[in-house]
Structures are given as C-alpha cells and as structure tokens.
Short mmCIF file of C-alpha atoms in Angstrom, two decimals:
data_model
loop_
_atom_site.label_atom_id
_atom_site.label_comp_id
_atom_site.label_asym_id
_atom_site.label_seq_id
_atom_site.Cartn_x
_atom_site.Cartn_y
_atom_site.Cartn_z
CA UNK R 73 162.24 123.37 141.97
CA UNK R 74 162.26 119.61 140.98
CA UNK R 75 162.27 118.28 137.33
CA UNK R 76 158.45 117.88 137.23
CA UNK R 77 157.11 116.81 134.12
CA UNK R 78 154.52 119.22 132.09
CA UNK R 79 153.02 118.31 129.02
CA UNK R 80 150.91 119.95 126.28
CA UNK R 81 149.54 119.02 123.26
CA UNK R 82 148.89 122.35 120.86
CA UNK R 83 147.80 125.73 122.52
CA UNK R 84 144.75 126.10 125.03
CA UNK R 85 141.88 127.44 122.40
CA UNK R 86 139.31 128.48 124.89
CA UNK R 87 139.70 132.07 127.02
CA UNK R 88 137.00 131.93 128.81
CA UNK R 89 138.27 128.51 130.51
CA UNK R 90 140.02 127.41 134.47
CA UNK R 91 143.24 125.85 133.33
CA UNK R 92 144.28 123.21 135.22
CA UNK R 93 147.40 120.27 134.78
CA UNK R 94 145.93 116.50 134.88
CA UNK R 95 148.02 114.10 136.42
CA UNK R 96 148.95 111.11 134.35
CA UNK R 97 151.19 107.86 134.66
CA UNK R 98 152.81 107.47 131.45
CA UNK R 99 154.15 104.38 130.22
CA UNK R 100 156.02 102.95 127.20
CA UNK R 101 154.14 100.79 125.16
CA UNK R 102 155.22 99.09 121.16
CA UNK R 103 152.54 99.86 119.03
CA UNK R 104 151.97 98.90 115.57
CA UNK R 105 152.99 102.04 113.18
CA UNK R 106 151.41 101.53 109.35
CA UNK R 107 154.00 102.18 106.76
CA UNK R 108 150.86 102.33 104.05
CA UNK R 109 148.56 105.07 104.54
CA UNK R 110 145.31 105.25 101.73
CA UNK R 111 145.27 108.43 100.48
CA UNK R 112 142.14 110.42 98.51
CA UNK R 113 142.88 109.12 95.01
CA UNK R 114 143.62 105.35 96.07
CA UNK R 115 140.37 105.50 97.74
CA UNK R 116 138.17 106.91 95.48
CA UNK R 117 139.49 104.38 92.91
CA UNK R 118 139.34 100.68 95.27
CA UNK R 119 135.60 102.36 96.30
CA UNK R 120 134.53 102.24 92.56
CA UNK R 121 136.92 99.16 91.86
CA UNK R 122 134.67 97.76 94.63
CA UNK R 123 131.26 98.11 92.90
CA UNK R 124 132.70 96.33 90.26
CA UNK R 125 133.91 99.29 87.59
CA UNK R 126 136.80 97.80 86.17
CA UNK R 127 136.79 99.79 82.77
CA UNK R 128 139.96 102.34 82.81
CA UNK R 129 137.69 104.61 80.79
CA UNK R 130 134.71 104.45 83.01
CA UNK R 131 137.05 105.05 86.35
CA UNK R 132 138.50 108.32 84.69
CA UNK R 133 135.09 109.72 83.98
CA UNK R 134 133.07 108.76 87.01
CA UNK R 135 136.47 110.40 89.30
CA UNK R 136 136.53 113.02 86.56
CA UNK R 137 140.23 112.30 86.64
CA UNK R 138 142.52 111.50 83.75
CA UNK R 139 142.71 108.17 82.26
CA UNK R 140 146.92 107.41 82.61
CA UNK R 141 146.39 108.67 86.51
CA UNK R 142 144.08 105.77 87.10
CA UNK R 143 145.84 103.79 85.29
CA UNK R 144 149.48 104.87 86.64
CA UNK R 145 147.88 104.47 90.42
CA UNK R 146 146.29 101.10 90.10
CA UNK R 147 149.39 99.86 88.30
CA UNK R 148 151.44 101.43 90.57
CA UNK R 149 150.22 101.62 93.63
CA UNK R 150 147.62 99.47 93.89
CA UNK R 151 148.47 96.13 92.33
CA UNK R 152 151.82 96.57 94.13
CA UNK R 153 150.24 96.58 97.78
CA UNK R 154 148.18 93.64 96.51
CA UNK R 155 144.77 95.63 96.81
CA UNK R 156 144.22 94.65 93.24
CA UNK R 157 144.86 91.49 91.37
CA UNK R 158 145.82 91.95 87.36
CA UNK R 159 142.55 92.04 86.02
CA UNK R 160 141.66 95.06 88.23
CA UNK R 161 139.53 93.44 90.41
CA UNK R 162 139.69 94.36 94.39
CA UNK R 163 141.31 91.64 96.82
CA UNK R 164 140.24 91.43 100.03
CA UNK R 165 143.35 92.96 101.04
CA UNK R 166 141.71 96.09 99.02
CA UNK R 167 138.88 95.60 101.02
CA UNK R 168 140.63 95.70 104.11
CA UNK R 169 142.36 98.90 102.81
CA UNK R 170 139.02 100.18 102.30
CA UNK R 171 137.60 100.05 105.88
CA UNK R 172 140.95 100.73 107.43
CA UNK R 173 142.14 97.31 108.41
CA UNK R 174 144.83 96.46 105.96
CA UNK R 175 148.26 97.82 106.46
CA UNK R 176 151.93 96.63 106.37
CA UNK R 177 153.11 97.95 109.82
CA UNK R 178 156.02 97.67 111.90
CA UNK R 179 156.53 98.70 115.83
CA UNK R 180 157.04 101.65 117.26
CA UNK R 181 157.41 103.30 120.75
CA UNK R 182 154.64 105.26 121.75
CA UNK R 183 153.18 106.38 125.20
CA UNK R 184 150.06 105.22 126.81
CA UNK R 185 148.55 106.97 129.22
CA UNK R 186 147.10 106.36 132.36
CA UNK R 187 144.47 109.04 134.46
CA UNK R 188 146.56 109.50 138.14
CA UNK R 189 143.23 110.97 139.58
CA UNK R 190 140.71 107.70 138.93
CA UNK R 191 143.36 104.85 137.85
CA UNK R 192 141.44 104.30 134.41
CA UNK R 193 143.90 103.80 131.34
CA UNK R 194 142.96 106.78 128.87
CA UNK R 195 141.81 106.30 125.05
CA UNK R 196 144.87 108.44 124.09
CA UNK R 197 148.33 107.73 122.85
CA UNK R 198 150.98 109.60 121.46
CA UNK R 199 154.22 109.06 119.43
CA UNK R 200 156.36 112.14 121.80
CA UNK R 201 155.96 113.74 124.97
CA UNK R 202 155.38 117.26 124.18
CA UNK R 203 157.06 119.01 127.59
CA UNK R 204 156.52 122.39 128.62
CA UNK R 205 158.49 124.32 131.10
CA UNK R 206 157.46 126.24 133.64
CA UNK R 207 158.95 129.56 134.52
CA UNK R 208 162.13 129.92 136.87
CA UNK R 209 160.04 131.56 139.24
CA UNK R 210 157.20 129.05 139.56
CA UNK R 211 156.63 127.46 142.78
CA UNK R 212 156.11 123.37 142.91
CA UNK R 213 153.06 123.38 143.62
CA UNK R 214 151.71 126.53 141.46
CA UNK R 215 153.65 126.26 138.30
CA UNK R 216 153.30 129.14 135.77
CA UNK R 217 153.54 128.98 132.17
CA UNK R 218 154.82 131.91 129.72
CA UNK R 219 151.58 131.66 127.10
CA UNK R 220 153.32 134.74 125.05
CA UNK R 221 156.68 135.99 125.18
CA UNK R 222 155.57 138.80 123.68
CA UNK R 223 152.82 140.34 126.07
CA UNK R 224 154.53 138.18 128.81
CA UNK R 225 150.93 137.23 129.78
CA UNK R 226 151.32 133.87 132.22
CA UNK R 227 148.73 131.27 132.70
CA UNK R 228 148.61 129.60 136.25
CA UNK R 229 147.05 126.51 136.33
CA UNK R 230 145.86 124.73 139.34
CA UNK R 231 147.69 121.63 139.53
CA UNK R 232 145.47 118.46 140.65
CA UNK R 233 147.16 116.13 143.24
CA UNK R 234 147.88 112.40 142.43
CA UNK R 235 146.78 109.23 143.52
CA UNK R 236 148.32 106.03 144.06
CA UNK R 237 147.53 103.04 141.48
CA UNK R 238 148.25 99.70 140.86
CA UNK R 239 152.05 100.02 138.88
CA UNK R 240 151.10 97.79 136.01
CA UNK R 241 147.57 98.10 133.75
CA UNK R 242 146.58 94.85 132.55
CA UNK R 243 146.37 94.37 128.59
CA UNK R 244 142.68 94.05 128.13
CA UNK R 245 142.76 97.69 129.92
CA UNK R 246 145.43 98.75 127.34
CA UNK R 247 143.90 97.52 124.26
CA UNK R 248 140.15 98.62 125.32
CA UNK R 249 142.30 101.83 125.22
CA UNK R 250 143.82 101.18 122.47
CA UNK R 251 140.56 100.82 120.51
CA UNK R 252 138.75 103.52 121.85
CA UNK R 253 141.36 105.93 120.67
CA UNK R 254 141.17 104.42 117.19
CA UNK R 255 137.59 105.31 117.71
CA UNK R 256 137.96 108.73 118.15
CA UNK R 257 140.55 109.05 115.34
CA UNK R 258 137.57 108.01 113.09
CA UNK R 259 135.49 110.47 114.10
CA UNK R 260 137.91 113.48 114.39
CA UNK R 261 139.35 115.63 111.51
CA UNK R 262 142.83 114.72 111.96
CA UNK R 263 145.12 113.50 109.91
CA UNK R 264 145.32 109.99 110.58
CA UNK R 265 149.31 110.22 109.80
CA UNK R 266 149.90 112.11 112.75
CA UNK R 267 148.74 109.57 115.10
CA UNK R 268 149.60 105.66 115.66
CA UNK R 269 146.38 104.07 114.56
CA UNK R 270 146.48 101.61 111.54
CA UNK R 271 146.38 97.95 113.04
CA UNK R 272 144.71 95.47 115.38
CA UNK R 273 147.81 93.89 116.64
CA UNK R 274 148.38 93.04 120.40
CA UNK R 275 149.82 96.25 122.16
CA UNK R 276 153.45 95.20 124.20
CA UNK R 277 153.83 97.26 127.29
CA UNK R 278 157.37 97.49 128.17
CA UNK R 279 158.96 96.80 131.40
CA UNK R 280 159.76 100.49 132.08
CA UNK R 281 158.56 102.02 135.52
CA UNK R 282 155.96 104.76 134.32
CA UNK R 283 156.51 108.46 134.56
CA UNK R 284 154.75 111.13 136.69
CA UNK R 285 153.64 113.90 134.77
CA UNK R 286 150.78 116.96 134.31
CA UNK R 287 149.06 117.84 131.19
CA UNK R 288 147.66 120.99 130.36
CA UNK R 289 143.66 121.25 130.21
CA UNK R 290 140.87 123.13 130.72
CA UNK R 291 137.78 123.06 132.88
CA UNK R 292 135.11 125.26 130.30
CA UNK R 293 131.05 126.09 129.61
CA UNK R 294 130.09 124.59 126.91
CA UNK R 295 127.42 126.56 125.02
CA UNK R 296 125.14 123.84 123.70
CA UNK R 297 126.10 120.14 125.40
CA UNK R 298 123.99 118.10 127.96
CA UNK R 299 126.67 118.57 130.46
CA UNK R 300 126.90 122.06 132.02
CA UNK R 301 130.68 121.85 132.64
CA UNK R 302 133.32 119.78 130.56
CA UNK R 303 137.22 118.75 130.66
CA UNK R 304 139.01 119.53 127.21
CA UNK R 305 140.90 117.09 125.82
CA UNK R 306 144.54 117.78 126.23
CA UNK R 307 145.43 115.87 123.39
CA UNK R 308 143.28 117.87 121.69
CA UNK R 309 141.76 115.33 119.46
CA UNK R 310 138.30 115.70 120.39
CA UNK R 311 136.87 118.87 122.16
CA UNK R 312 136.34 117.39 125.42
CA UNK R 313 137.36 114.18 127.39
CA UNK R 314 134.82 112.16 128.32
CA UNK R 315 136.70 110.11 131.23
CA UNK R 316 138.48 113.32 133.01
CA UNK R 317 134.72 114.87 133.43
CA UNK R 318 133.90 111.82 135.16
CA UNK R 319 137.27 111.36 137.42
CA UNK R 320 136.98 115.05 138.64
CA UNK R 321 132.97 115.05 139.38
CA UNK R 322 133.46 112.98 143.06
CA UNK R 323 137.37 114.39 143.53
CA UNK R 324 135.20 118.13 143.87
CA UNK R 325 134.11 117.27 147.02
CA UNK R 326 138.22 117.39 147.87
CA UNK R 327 138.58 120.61 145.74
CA UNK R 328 136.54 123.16 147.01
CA UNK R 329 139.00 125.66 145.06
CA UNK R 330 138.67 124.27 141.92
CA UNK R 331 134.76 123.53 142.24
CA UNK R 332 134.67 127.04 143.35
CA UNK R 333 136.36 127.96 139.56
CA UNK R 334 133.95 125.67 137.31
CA UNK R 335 131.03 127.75 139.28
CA UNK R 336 132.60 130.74 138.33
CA UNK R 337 132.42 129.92 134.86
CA UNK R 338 128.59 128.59 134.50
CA UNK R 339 126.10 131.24 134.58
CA UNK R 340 123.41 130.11 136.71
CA UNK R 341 120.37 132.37 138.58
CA UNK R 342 118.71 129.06 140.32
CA UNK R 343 118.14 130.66 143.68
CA UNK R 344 118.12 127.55 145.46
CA UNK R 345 121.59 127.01 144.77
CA UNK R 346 123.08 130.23 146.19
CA UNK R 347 123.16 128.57 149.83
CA UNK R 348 124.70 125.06 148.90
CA UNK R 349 128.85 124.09 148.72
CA UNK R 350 130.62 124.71 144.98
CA UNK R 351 130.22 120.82 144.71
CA UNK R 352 126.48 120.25 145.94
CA UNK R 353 125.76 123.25 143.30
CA UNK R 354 127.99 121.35 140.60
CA UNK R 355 125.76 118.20 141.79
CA UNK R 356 122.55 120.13 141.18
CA UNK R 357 123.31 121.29 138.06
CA UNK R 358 124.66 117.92 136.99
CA UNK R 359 120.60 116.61 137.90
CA UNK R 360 118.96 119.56 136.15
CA UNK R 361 120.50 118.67 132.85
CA UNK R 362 119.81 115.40 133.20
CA UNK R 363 116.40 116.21 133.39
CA UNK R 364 116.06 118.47 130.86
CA UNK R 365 117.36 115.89 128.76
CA UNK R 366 114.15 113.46 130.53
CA UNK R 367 112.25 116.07 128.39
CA UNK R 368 113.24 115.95 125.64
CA UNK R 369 114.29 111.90 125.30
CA UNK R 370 112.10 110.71 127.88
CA UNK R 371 112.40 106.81 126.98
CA UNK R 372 116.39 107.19 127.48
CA UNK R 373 116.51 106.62 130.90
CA UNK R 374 118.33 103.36 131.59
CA UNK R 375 122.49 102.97 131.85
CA UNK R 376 122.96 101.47 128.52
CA UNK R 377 121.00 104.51 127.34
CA UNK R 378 123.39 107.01 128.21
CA UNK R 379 125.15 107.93 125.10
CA UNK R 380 122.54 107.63 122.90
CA UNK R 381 121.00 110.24 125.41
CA UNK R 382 124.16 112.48 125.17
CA UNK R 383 124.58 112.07 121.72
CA UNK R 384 120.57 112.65 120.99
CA UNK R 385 121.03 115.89 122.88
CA UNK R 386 123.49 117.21 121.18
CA UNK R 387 122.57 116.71 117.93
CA UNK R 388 119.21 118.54 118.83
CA UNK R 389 121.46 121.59 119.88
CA UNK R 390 123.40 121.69 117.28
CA UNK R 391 120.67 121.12 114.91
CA UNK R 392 118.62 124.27 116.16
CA UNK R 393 121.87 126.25 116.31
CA UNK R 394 122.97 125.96 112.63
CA UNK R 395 119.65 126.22 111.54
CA UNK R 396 119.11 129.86 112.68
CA UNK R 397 122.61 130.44 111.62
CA UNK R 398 123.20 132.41 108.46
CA UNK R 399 126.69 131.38 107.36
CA UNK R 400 127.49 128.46 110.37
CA UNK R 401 131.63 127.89 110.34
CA UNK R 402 133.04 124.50 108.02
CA UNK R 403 134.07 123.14 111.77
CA UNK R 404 130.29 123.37 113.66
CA UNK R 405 128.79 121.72 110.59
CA UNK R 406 131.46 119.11 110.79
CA UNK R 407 130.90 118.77 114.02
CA UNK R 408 127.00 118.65 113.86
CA UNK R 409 127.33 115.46 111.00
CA UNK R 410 129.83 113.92 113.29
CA UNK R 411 127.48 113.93 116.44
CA UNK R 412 124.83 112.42 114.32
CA UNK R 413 126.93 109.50 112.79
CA UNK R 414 127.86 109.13 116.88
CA UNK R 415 123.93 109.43 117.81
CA UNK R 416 123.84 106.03 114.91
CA UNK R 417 126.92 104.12 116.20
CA UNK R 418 125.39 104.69 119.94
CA UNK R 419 121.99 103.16 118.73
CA UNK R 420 123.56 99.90 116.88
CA UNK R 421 125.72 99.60 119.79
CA UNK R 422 122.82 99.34 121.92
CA UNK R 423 121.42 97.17 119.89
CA UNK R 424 124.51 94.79 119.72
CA UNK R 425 124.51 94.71 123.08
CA UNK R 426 120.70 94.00 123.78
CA UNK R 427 120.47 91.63 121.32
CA UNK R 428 123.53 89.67 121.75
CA UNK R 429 125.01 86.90 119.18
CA UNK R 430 128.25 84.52 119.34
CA UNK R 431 129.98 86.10 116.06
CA UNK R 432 131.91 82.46 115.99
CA UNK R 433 129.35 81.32 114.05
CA UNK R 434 129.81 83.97 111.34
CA UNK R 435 131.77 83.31 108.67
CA UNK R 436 135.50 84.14 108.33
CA UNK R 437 135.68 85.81 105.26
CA UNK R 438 133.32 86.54 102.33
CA UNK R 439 133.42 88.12 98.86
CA UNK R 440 131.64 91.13 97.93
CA UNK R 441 129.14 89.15 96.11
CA UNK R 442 128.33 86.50 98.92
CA UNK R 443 127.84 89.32 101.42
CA UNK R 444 125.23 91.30 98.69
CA UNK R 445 123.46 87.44 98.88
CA UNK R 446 123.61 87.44 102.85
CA UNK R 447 122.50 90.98 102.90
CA UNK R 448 119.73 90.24 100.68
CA UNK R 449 118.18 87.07 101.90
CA UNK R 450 118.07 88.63 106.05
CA UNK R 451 114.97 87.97 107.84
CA UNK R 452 113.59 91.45 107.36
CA UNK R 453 109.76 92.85 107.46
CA UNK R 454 110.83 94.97 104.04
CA UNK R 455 114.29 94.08 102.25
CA UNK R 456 117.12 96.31 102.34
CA UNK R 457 117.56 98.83 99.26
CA UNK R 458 119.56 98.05 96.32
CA UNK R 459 121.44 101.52 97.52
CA UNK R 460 122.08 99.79 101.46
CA UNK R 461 123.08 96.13 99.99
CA UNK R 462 125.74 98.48 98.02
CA UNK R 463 127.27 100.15 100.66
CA UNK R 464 127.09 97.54 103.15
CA UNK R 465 128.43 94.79 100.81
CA UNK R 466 132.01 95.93 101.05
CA UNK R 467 132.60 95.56 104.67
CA UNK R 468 135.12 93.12 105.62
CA UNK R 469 134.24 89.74 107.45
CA UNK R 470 137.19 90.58 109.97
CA UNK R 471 135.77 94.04 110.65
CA UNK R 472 131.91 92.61 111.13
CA UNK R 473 133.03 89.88 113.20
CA UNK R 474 134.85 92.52 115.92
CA UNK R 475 131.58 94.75 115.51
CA UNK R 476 129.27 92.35 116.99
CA UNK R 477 132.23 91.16 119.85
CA UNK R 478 133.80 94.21 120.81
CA UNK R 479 131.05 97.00 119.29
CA UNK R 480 133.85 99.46 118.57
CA UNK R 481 133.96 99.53 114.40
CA UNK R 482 132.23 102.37 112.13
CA UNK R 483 128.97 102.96 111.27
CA UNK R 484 128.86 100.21 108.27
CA UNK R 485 130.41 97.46 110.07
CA UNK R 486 128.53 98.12 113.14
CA UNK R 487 125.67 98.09 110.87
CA UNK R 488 126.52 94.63 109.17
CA UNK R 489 126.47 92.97 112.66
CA UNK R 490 123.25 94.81 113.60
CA UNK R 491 121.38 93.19 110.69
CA UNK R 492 123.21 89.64 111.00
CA UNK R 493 121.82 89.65 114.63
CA UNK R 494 118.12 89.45 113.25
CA UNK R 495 118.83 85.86 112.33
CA UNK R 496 118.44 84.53 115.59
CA UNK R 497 116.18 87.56 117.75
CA UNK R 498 113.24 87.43 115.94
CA UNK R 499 112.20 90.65 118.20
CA UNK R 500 115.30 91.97 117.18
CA UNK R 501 113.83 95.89 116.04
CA UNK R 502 115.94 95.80 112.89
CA UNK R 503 113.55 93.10 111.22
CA UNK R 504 110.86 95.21 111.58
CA UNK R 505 112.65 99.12 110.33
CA UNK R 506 115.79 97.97 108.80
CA UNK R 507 117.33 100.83 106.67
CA UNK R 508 114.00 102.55 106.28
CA UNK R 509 114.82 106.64 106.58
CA UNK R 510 118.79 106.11 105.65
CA UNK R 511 120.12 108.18 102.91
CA UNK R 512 123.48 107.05 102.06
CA UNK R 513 124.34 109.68 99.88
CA UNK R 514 123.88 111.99 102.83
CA UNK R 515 126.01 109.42 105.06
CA UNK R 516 128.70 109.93 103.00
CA UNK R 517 128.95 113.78 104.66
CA UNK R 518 130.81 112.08 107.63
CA UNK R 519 133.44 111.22 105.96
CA UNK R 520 133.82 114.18 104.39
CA UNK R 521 133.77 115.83 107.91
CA UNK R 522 136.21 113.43 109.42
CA UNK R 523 138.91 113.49 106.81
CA UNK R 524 141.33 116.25 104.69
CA UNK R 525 138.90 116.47 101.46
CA UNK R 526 138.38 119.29 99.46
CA UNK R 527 134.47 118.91 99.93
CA UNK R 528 133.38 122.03 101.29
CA UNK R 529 130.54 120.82 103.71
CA UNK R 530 126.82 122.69 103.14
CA UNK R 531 124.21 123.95 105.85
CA UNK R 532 121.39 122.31 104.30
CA UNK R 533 122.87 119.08 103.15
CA UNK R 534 124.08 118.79 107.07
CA UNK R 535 120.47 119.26 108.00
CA UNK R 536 119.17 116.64 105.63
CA UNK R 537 121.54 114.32 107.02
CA UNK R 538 120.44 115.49 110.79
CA UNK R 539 116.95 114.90 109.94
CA UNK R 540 117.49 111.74 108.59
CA UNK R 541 119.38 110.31 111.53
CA UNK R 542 116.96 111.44 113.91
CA UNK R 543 114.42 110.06 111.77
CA UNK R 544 116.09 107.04 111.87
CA UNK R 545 117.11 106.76 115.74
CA UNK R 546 113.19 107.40 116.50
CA UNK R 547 112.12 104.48 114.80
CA UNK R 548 113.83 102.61 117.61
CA UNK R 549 111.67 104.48 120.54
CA UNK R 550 109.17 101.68 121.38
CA UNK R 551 112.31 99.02 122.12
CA UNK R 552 113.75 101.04 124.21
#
C-alpha cells in the first residue's frame, strides 16, 4: 500500500468506543518555544512577593520552607530573570511571570493542524508527528493497527474521507488557533513543558506544502455530558474535541456506516426513533438533549449562550455524581473544579461580549498598587472585598487589555476586564453583584487541578467551590 500517514497521540483509553482516523492537513509553522518555565517554588514565592512580603523570615514561614531556599531562589533565580529587583520587590516582568506572560523564548518548528473534513484550523499543535504504522496486511482504505503485540488484538478503524480546502490558512485563523490551544493548556493537567505554549508572539507559517495525514480517535458515550455522543481528542489534551463533534454531525448524512456505529454505542429505548435513518436518530437525540438542558437552564437559549449552557450542564452532572460518590477518583474531582472555573470564564465572556468596551482606552501598564486603587474606586452597587482587590490586583495590564479584545485569558484577567467594563454600561450586571458569592480560597482549587502539585484535591472542598460558582453564575439569570 502507499506511504499514508497515521498519527497518534498516547493510547486510545476508552473500550467501549468506534475508532475512527480524522483526516488532517498538517503544516509547518515557527512558534515561540519558552526557555523559562515557573516552577512550584518560584511561584509560590513571586505570589507572596506580590502581596508585598518582602521579609526573608516571613517568606520561609508562610511557604513553611527553609529560610537559605528562599533566599538561594530569589537570589538565584529570581533576581537573575529580572522578576525581582534588589530590594525583593516584584517587577512587572514578575508579574508577567505570574499570569504566564513573561518568558525569554526562541522559535521552534512545530505543526499546526488543520480539520480535512470541515476546513477549520484546529486549537492543537504539536512539537513531533507521532506516526503509527499500520500492519503489512492492511488494505488502503481499512488500515489495521497492532494495539498489543502480545494478545495480537488489532483495532480497525474506519477511516473518514477528505475534503478539498483552500492550501493556505490565513494568520488570524492560525493564531485564533493558536490561542485557543493555550486555552486549553490552562485548563488541562498537563505539564505545560510538554507542549509549545509560553508567548504571544506572531505565529510564521512556513512555505511548505501541507501533509495529508489520519489521526487516531474515537467516537464514545459519554456518561454524564449534554451531548449524547462525543469525538475524543486525539491529542489527548482534553477528553473530547469540541470542533470534530461539530465537523462530523452534517458529514453523517454521507456516513450511514459510521452513524450506524455511534447508534450502536448510545443506549436509547425512544420508540419513535426505531423507524428513522442512523443520522435522523443522531439528529433526534442531538434535540432531546438540548431540551433537557431547556429544563434545567431555561434562560440559556440564545447562540452566545451556548457554552455557558454546556458548561452549566455539566457541572450539574458532575456535581450530583461526586456527591453520591463515596471515594470519587483525584481526576473526576479535577475535572468537576475545572468545568466550574469553565462555567465562570463562559459567563465573563458573555459578558465581555454583551457589554463591549474599546480596551485602547485602558491603560498600558499599572503597578500593583494603582490597580488595588482602580479596583477599589469601580462604579459598583457594593465594593469589592479586601480578599477580591487582592487577588485581582496582580493581573497584568497586557493580560487585561487582551481579555476585554480577544476574551481568551483566565479567570482573573477575564475578570479584571469584566469589572473595568462597568465604567461605561451603567446596566452592565457586574455593578449591581460584583464578587458577591466568590470564595477565592476555594478558586484557588483550579489551579491545583490544572497543574503537577502535591495538593491532593477533597470531595467536599470541590463541592464548596461547585456551589459557589453556581451561586455565582445564577446571579446573572435576569440579564440573560
């Protein structure tokens, strides 16, 4: 057979699955690669250096670490990157550090990559192209894979045809990409080493025809989601890919195979399906969870609501599933306090993009101090606590400013250009709740799910901090 290309990312995790190979352009692209990466203790020490702790003695006993380590990593490692000047105060290259702007970086190949079935530039690149061969045997169209050389067990996925695209993406496309991946590196528990993912700089895409390949994915149930059917991610970054689900729901109607498999996997007794095509049933099913989710967010029912919908939903599902859990696993509790720091990036988002400001009229860079001032004097119904001002106040001007253009930052930034809004929508909802319901000591469980601590997460702490987003997101019901 010909030298197709097949490419997988890790091992398929899920048995009860329809494999199938995703066709993808793949093109070369310099990206920037960060040759500083903040690790655990250089973080914990800027964070307090940032509240204004400067006191070697006080550092070692708030980090319960020993006095010459602090002093050995801010002299050493700190001061040297410029993140702190020589009377241990943070710069705002510290800052910048902090939120995950600031690093010295250099370029790199990497691969973009580019869905063959819909023509949309995926939020996924990679460093290597991690090729898979099928066996001898295998048949062009049909190829098998060995999964286990041991049992000799071979997986047969069916292999999606191409379509023809324009050659070239255009860069907005490939940095919208670009910054949607950096996205889900945030909210995944990776580490960020493994992936290109440090900088803002201007992606090159070189002048290389792209290559035709497959990669490996799955078609699966998922127990508790809005959708009844989703597409794994083959990158396997995030459990599912968003942008393949929606590519492959109108290519069923030219797959009655393959919509013929994902029926096979959902168990469903509606009798008035049993009569209907695998893709008018897939259709169906696709409207009854929608409206299930009618019932249970009824005011979400616009476009712009749509992932505060999905994300709403499933942090209700997971919520009632951990809950009548005994012992729920580290990775569905993780999972659960990353859906609800989604659910609040979703609602500011919205919000951002209802209530709409020019962010050139925001200043270009700020101290710590002059943001707590800003923060403080907003045109609120009921000021912002001391404990919000604190762990808002250390958010870059940079990283504010490309909140309120592009809405694609964290939760704090996102945040930041939320409440800056209020100063010219006086029906802007913010004025009237603010932070009311927030617990930022709970807040701080997402980043404890989305990074490699040693924090072992707890059911009912995740709980708290479920209860407290929802309470939160509900606030916003009437603007919706």
């Amino acid at each position: 057979m010909s030298a197709e290309i097949y490419l997988q990312w890790g091992r398929p995790v899920r048995k009860n699955a329809t494999p199938i190979l995703w066709p993808l352009d793949v093109f070369s692209v310099l990206a920037p690669q960060s040759s500083h990466h903040i690790n655990v203790f250089q973080e914990a020490v800027l964070g307090l250096l940032a509240t204004g702790v400067r006191d070697l003695s006080e550092l070692a006993s708030n980090l319960e670490l020993d006095r010459d380590l602090i002093a050995f990593i801010i002299s050493q490692e700190l001061q040297p990157r410029g993140w702190v000047d020589v009377g241990q105060r943070i710069t705002e290259r510290g800052l910048d550090a902090l939120t995950g702007e600031e690093a010295e970086s250099s370029l790199t190949v990497a691969y973009a990559f580019r869905d063959a079935i819909s023509g949309r530039l995926l939020p996924r690149f990679a460093r290597s192209l991690e090729e898979v061969r099928p066996t001898s045997s295998s048949s062009r169209d049909r190829p098998e894979f060995v999964d286990d050389r041991g049992t000799g067990h071979v997986r047969k996925p069916y292999r999606l045809p191409f379509r023809a695209h324009d050659p070239v993406p255009d860069l907005q496309s490939l940095q919208t990409a670009w910054r949607d991946f950096r996205r889900d590196i945030r909210a995944a528990a990776v580490d960020e080493e493994d992936w290109v993912a440090y900088s803002d700089q201007s992606l090159e895409l070189l002048d290389t025809p792209p290559k035709r390949a497959w990669a490996v994915c799955e078609i699966y149930a998922p127990e508790r989601d809005l959708h009844p059917w989703l597409v794994s991610d083959p990158w396997r970054l995030t459990p599912a890919l968003r942008p393949l689900r929606e590519a492959l729901i109108p290519a069923l109607s030219r797959e009655p195979y393959l919509a013929k498999k994902v029926i096979d996997l959902l168990r469903q007794d509606e009798a008035d399906l049993a009569g209907a095509t695998p893709a008018d049933r897939l259709a169906q099913l696709d409207l009854l969870a929608k409206a299930r989710a009618m019932q249970e967010a009824p005011n979400l029912t616009k476009p712009e609501h749509e992932m505060m919908q999905e994300y709403l939903l499933r942090v209700i599902r997971l919520q009632e599933s951990i809950a009548a859990a005994s012992s729920p696993y580290q990775e569905e509790l993780a999972n659960l306090a990353n859906q609800c720091g989604s659910l609040l990036e979703a609602t500011l988002k919205w919000m951002l993009g209802r209530w709409r400001v020019e962010t050139r009229d925001w200043p270009y860079h700020w101290q710590r101090r002059e943001l707590q001032q800003l923060l403080q004097s907003l045109p609120l119904a009921k000021p912002l606590t001391q404990p919000s001002v604190d762990a808002l106040s250390g958010q870059a001007a940079k990283q504010v400013r490309l909140a309120g253009k592009d809405r694609d930052r964290p939760f704090k930034a996102l945040m930041v250009a939320a409440l800056l809004s209020t100063y010219v929508h006086i029906d802007h909802p913010l004025r009237a709740v603010s932070d009311d319901g927030l617990d930022w000591a709970l807040m701080d469980l997402r980043n404890d799910s989305s990074h490699a601590t040693n924090h072992r997460l707890e059911k009912d702490e995740v709980l708290r901090l479920t209860q407290s987003a929802l309470n939160w997101f509900r606030q916003f019901e009437s603007y919706l």
